[in-house]
């Protein structure tokens, strides 16, 4: 499936057509955490409640998948495979064997699970927890250091999302999907400071889900309830919004040749309120022809 998208807000290069395709693989239940591995030219993602880790090439061919024994919230590149935030903590994942090895298990509250996560520019891995269901318990943002030590960076997050970093790594972007606010923090790889409200994504029709940063420093955010991807400038201005042809887009990531394709995972059934009967539910979207390219993902050491 392919179509040309003509619905843009303040697009800087209107002459280049933007195409939106669906990768050929069947949809998953709760797609999240797309991740381009520049070392192997593979696209990784997860089915949180599958629970599965999945991989394919830039066009969705040569698929592989691994079934885990517990939900997987997010993944990141690691020096010897992947790092994963599973239900009981942080693990290394070996794609050659499918084995997971525990690194650290933080004391996360009952009624929560790990959700969004990414490696920073310095080789740490950050992941946050979220409430499950309609409870009132809140989650925590954790930093897994290169030495395996855990540091609590932020708390009182109902649904931790939109973790990503400025090109120089000095700014962390973060959201609580339930309050709708995309935040920025000064980040030195160890602690957070100077929390600011960057944008209220509800003005674009949805609370924020996952996010990524391009080489120019703009932040691309999945608007899960608006069926769109929004691009915000580092000062919080909404630069453009792109409708996508699947319900509940969950997280974007740049990848493919030249890091010029924006891949977007989606949700078929979150196990809670987000359920779709759309024929393309849960599939991965590939947006090409953007006037933006990504950055290589950080690698957990």
Coordinates of C-alpha atoms in Angstrom, one line a residue:
X1 CA 0.0 0.0 0.0
X2 CA 1.3 3.4 -0.9
X3 CA -0.1 6.9 -1.1
X4 CA 1.2 10.4 -1.5
X5 CA 0.5 12.7 1.5
X6 CA -0.5 16.3 0.6
X7 CA -1.6 17.3 4.1
X8 CA 1.2 19.3 5.6
X9 CA 1.5 22.3 7.9
X10 CA 4.3 24.7 7.0
X11 CA 6.3 22.1 5.1
X12 CA 9.7 23.5 4.1
X13 CA 10.1 21.5 0.8
X14 CA 6.7 21.2 -0.8
X15 CA 8.2 20.1 -4.1
X16 CA 9.3 16.6 -2.9
X17 CA 6.5 14.0 -2.7
X18 CA 6.0 12.2 0.6
X19 CA 5.0 8.6 0.3
X20 CA 3.5 6.5 3.0
X21 CA 3.7 2.7 2.8
X22 CA 3.0 -0.2 5.1
X23 CA 5.6 -2.8 5.6
X24 CA 4.4 -6.2 4.4
X25 CA 4.5 -8.1 7.7
X26 CA 1.1 -8.7 9.5
X27 CA 0.2 -6.4 12.4
X28 CA 1.0 -7.1 16.0
X29 CA -1.1 -6.4 19.1
X30 CA 0.9 -3.6 20.7
X31 CA 3.7 -2.4 18.5
X32 CA 6.3 -0.1 20.1
X33 CA 10.0 0.8 20.3
X34 CA 11.0 0.9 16.6
X35 CA 14.8 0.9 16.5
X36 CA 17.2 1.1 13.5
X37 CA 20.4 -0.8 13.9
X38 CA 23.0 1.0 11.8
X39 CA 25.4 -1.8 12.4
X40 CA 23.3 -4.5 10.7
X41 CA 20.9 -2.4 8.6
X42 CA 17.9 -4.0 10.5
X43 CA 14.7 -2.5 11.9
X44 CA 13.8 -3.8 15.3
X45 CA 10.5 -3.4 17.2
X46 CA 8.5 -5.0 19.9
X47 CA 5.0 -6.4 20.5
X48 CA 4.7 -5.5 24.1
X49 CA 2.0 -8.0 25.0
X50 CA 3.0 -10.6 22.4
X51 CA 5.5 -10.6 24.0
X52 CA 7.9 -10.6 21.1
X53 CA 10.9 -8.8 19.7
X54 CA 10.8 -8.5 15.9
X55 CA 13.3 -7.6 13.2
X56 CA 13.3 -7.1 9.4
X57 CA 15.3 -5.2 6.7
X58 CA 14.5 -1.7 5.6
X59 CA 11.7 -2.8 3.3
X60 CA 10.1 -5.3 5.8
X61 CA 11.7 -8.4 4.2
X62 CA 13.7 -11.1 5.9
X63 CA 11.6 -11.0 9.1
X64 CA 12.6 -12.7 12.3
X65 CA 11.0 -12.8 15.7
X66 CA 11.7 -14.0 19.2
X67 CA 9.0 -14.8 21.8
X68 CA 9.8 -13.8 25.4
X69 CA 8.4 -15.1 28.7
X70 CA 7.3 -11.6 29.9
X71 CA 6.1 -8.3 28.5
X72 CA 8.7 -6.2 26.8
X73 CA 8.3 -2.4 27.0
X74 CA 11.2 -1.1 25.0
X75 CA 14.6 -2.0 23.5
X76 CA 17.8 -0.3 22.7
X77 CA 21.1 -1.2 20.9
X78 CA 23.8 -2.7 23.1
X79 CA 27.4 -3.6 22.4
X80 CA 26.5 -7.3 22.3
X81 CA 23.0 -7.3 20.9
X82 CA 20.1 -5.4 22.5
X83 CA 19.1 -4.0 25.9
X84 CA 15.5 -4.6 26.9
X85 CA 13.2 -3.2 29.5
X86 CA 11.1 -6.3 30.5
X87 CA 8.4 -6.6 33.1
X88 CA 10.9 -7.4 35.9
X89 CA 13.7 -5.1 34.9
X90 CA 16.6 -4.5 32.5
X91 CA 18.0 -7.4 30.5
X92 CA 20.5 -8.0 27.7
X93 CA 19.1 -9.8 24.7
X94 CA 21.2 -12.0 22.4
X95 CA 19.6 -12.3 18.9
X96 CA 21.8 -15.3 18.1
X97 CA 20.3 -17.4 20.9
X98 CA 17.2 -15.6 21.9
X99 CA 18.4 -15.6 25.5
X100 CA 17.9 -12.8 27.9
X101 CA 20.3 -12.0 30.8
X102 CA 19.3 -9.8 33.7
X103 CA 21.3 -6.6 34.3
X104 CA 19.3 -4.9 37.0
X105 CA 15.9 -5.2 38.6
X106 CA 14.6 -1.9 40.1
X107 CA 11.8 -2.0 42.7
X108 CA 8.9 -1.0 40.5
X109 CA 5.5 -0.5 42.0
X110 CA 2.8 -3.1 41.8
X111 CA 0.3 -2.3 39.0
X112 CA 3.0 -0.8 36.8
X113 CA 5.2 -2.1 33.9
X114 CA 8.1 -0.7 31.9
X115 CA 7.1 1.2 28.8
X116 CA 9.2 3.6 26.6
X117 CA 13.0 3.5 26.6
X118 CA 16.0 4.6 24.7
X119 CA 19.8 4.7 24.9
X120 CA 21.3 8.2 25.4
X121 CA 24.3 9.6 23.5
X122 CA 26.7 8.5 26.3
X123 CA 25.8 4.9 26.4
X124 CA 23.2 4.8 29.2
X125 CA 19.8 3.3 28.8
X126 CA 16.7 5.2 30.1
X127 CA 13.3 3.6 30.5
X128 CA 10.2 4.6 32.4
X129 CA 7.3 2.6 33.9
X130 CA 3.6 3.2 33.5
X131 CA 0.4 2.3 35.3
X132 CA -1.6 -0.7 34.0
X133 CA -5.3 -0.2 33.7
X134 CA -7.3 2.4 35.6
X135 CA -5.3 2.5 38.8
X136 CA -3.8 5.6 40.4
X137 CA -0.2 4.3 40.9
X138 CA 2.4 6.2 39.0
X139 CA 5.6 5.2 37.3
X140 CA 9.3 6.2 37.4
X141 CA 12.0 7.1 34.9
X142 CA 15.1 5.1 35.5
X143 CA 18.7 5.4 34.1
X144 CA 20.6 2.2 33.7
X145 CA 24.2 3.3 33.8
X146 CA 27.0 1.7 31.8
X147 CA 28.2 0.0 35.0
X148 CA 24.7 -1.5 35.6
X149 CA 23.8 0.9 38.4
X150 CA 20.3 2.3 38.5
X151 CA 19.4 6.0 39.2
X152 CA 15.9 7.3 39.5
X153 CA 15.6 10.4 37.4
X154 CA 11.9 11.4 37.5
X155 CA 8.7 10.1 39.2
X156 CA 5.0 10.6 39.3
X157 CA 4.5 9.7 35.6
X158 CA 1.3 8.0 34.8
X159 CA 2.4 6.8 31.4
X160 CA 6.1 7.5 30.6
X161 CA 6.6 8.2 26.9
X162 CA 8.4 10.3 24.2
X163 CA 11.9 9.6 25.6
X164 CA 14.5 11.0 23.1
X165 CA 17.6 13.2 23.1
X166 CA 18.8 16.3 21.3
X167 CA 21.6 15.8 18.8
X168 CA 24.2 16.9 21.3
X169 CA 22.7 14.8 24.0
X170 CA 22.3 17.7 26.4
X171 CA 18.5 17.8 26.3
X172 CA 16.1 15.0 27.3
X173 CA 12.6 15.1 25.9
X174 CA 9.9 13.2 28.0
X175 CA 6.2 13.1 28.3
X176 CA 3.4 11.8 30.5
X177 CA 0.8 10.7 27.9
X178 CA -2.0 11.4 30.3
X179 CA -1.2 15.0 30.9
X180 CA -0.5 15.7 27.2
X181 CA 2.7 17.7 27.8
X182 CA 5.9 17.2 26.0
X183 CA 8.7 18.3 28.4
X184 CA 12.4 19.1 28.0
X185 CA 15.1 18.8 30.6
X186 CA 18.7 19.7 30.8
X187 CA 20.5 16.4 30.9
X188 CA 24.2 15.7 31.6
X189 CA 24.0 11.9 31.4
X190 CA 23.5 11.6 35.2
X191 CA 20.8 14.0 36.4
X192 CA 17.9 16.1 35.1
X193 CA 17.5 19.8 35.6
X194 CA 15.5 22.8 34.4
X195 CA 12.3 21.0 33.5
X196 CA 10.3 23.0 30.9
X197 CA 7.0 22.6 29.1
X198 CA 7.9 22.4 25.4
X199 CA 4.4 21.8 23.9
X200 CA 0.9 20.7 24.8
X201 CA 0.3 18.0 22.3
X202 CA -3.4 18.0 23.1
X203 CA -3.6 21.1 20.9
X204 CA -2.7 18.8 18.0
X205 CA -5.4 16.4 18.9
X206 CA -3.8 13.8 21.2
X207 CA -1.6 13.1 24.1
X208 CA 2.0 12.2 23.0
X209 CA 3.2 8.6 22.7
X210 CA 6.7 7.7 21.5
X211 CA 9.1 10.2 19.9
X212 CA 12.4 10.6 18.1
X213 CA 14.7 13.5 17.2
X214 CA 16.1 14.2 13.7
X215 CA 19.5 15.5 12.7
X216 CA 18.3 19.1 12.8
X217 CA 17.0 18.7 16.4
X218 CA 13.3 18.6 15.6
X219 CA 11.1 16.2 17.7
X220 CA 8.8 13.8 15.9
X221 CA 5.9 12.6 18.1
X222 CA 3.3 10.0 17.7
X223 CA -0.2 11.4 18.3
X224 CA -1.8 8.1 19.1
X225 CA -5.4 9.4 19.3
X226 CA -5.1 11.8 16.3
X227 CA -3.8 9.1 13.9
X228 CA -0.9 11.4 13.0
X229 CA 2.8 12.2 13.5
X230 CA 3.7 15.7 14.7
X231 CA 7.0 17.5 14.2
X232 CA 8.0 20.1 16.8
X233 CA 10.9 22.5 16.7
X234 CA 13.2 22.6 19.7
X235 CA 11.4 25.7 20.9
X236 CA 8.1 23.9 20.9
X237 CA 6.6 25.3 17.6
X238 CA 4.5 22.8 15.7
X239 CA 6.2 22.6 12.3
X240 CA 4.1 19.9 10.6
X241 CA 1.6 17.1 11.1
X242 CA 1.4 14.0 9.0
X243 CA -1.8 11.8 9.0
X244 CA -1.0 8.0 8.8
X245 CA -3.2 5.3 7.4
X246 CA -3.4 3.1 10.5
X247 CA -5.1 3.7 13.8
X248 CA -3.2 4.4 17.0
X249 CA 0.4 5.2 15.8
X250 CA 2.6 4.6 18.8
X251 CA 6.3 5.4 18.1
X252 CA 8.4 6.8 15.3
X253 CA 12.1 6.1 14.5
X254 CA 14.3 7.1 11.6
X255 CA 16.1 4.3 9.7
X256 CA 16.8 2.8 6.3
X257 CA 19.4 4.1 3.8
X258 CA 20.7 7.5 4.9
X259 CA 18.3 7.3 7.9
X260 CA 15.8 9.0 5.7
X261 CA 12.7 6.8 6.3
X262 CA 10.5 7.5 9.3
X263 CA 9.1 4.1 10.6
X264 CA 6.0 4.2 12.8
X265 CA 4.7 1.3 14.9
X266 CA 1.0 1.1 15.7
X267 CA -1.4 -0.6 18.1
X268 CA -4.2 -3.1 17.4
X269 CA -5.1 -3.9 21.0
X270 CA -3.4 -2.3 24.0
X271 CA -5.2 -4.7 26.4
X272 CA -7.0 -1.7 27.8
X273 CA -8.8 1.1 25.9
X274 CA -7.1 1.1 22.5
X275 CA -8.7 -1.6 20.3
X276 CA -9.1 -1.4 16.6
X277 CA -10.8 -3.6 13.9
X278 CA -9.0 -1.8 11.1
X279 CA -7.6 -4.3 8.5
X280 CA -4.1 -2.8 8.9
X281 CA -4.1 -2.5 12.6
X282 CA -0.8 -3.0 14.3
X283 CA 1.3 -2.7 11.2
X284 CA 4.5 -0.6 10.7
X285 CA 4.2 2.5 8.5
X286 CA 7.2 3.7 6.4
X287 CA 7.2 7.4 5.5
X288 CA 9.7 8.4 2.8
X289 CA 10.5 11.7 1.1
X290 CA 10.6 13.8 4.2
X291 CA 12.9 16.8 4.4
X292 CA 14.5 15.3 7.4
X293 CA 17.0 12.5 8.3
X294 CA 17.7 10.8 11.6
X295 CA 20.7 10.2 13.8
X296 CA 22.3 6.9 14.7
X297 CA 20.8 5.5 17.8
X298 CA 22.8 5.4 21.0
X299 CA 24.4 2.1 22.0
X300 CA 24.2 0.9 25.6
X301 CA 27.7 -0.1 26.7

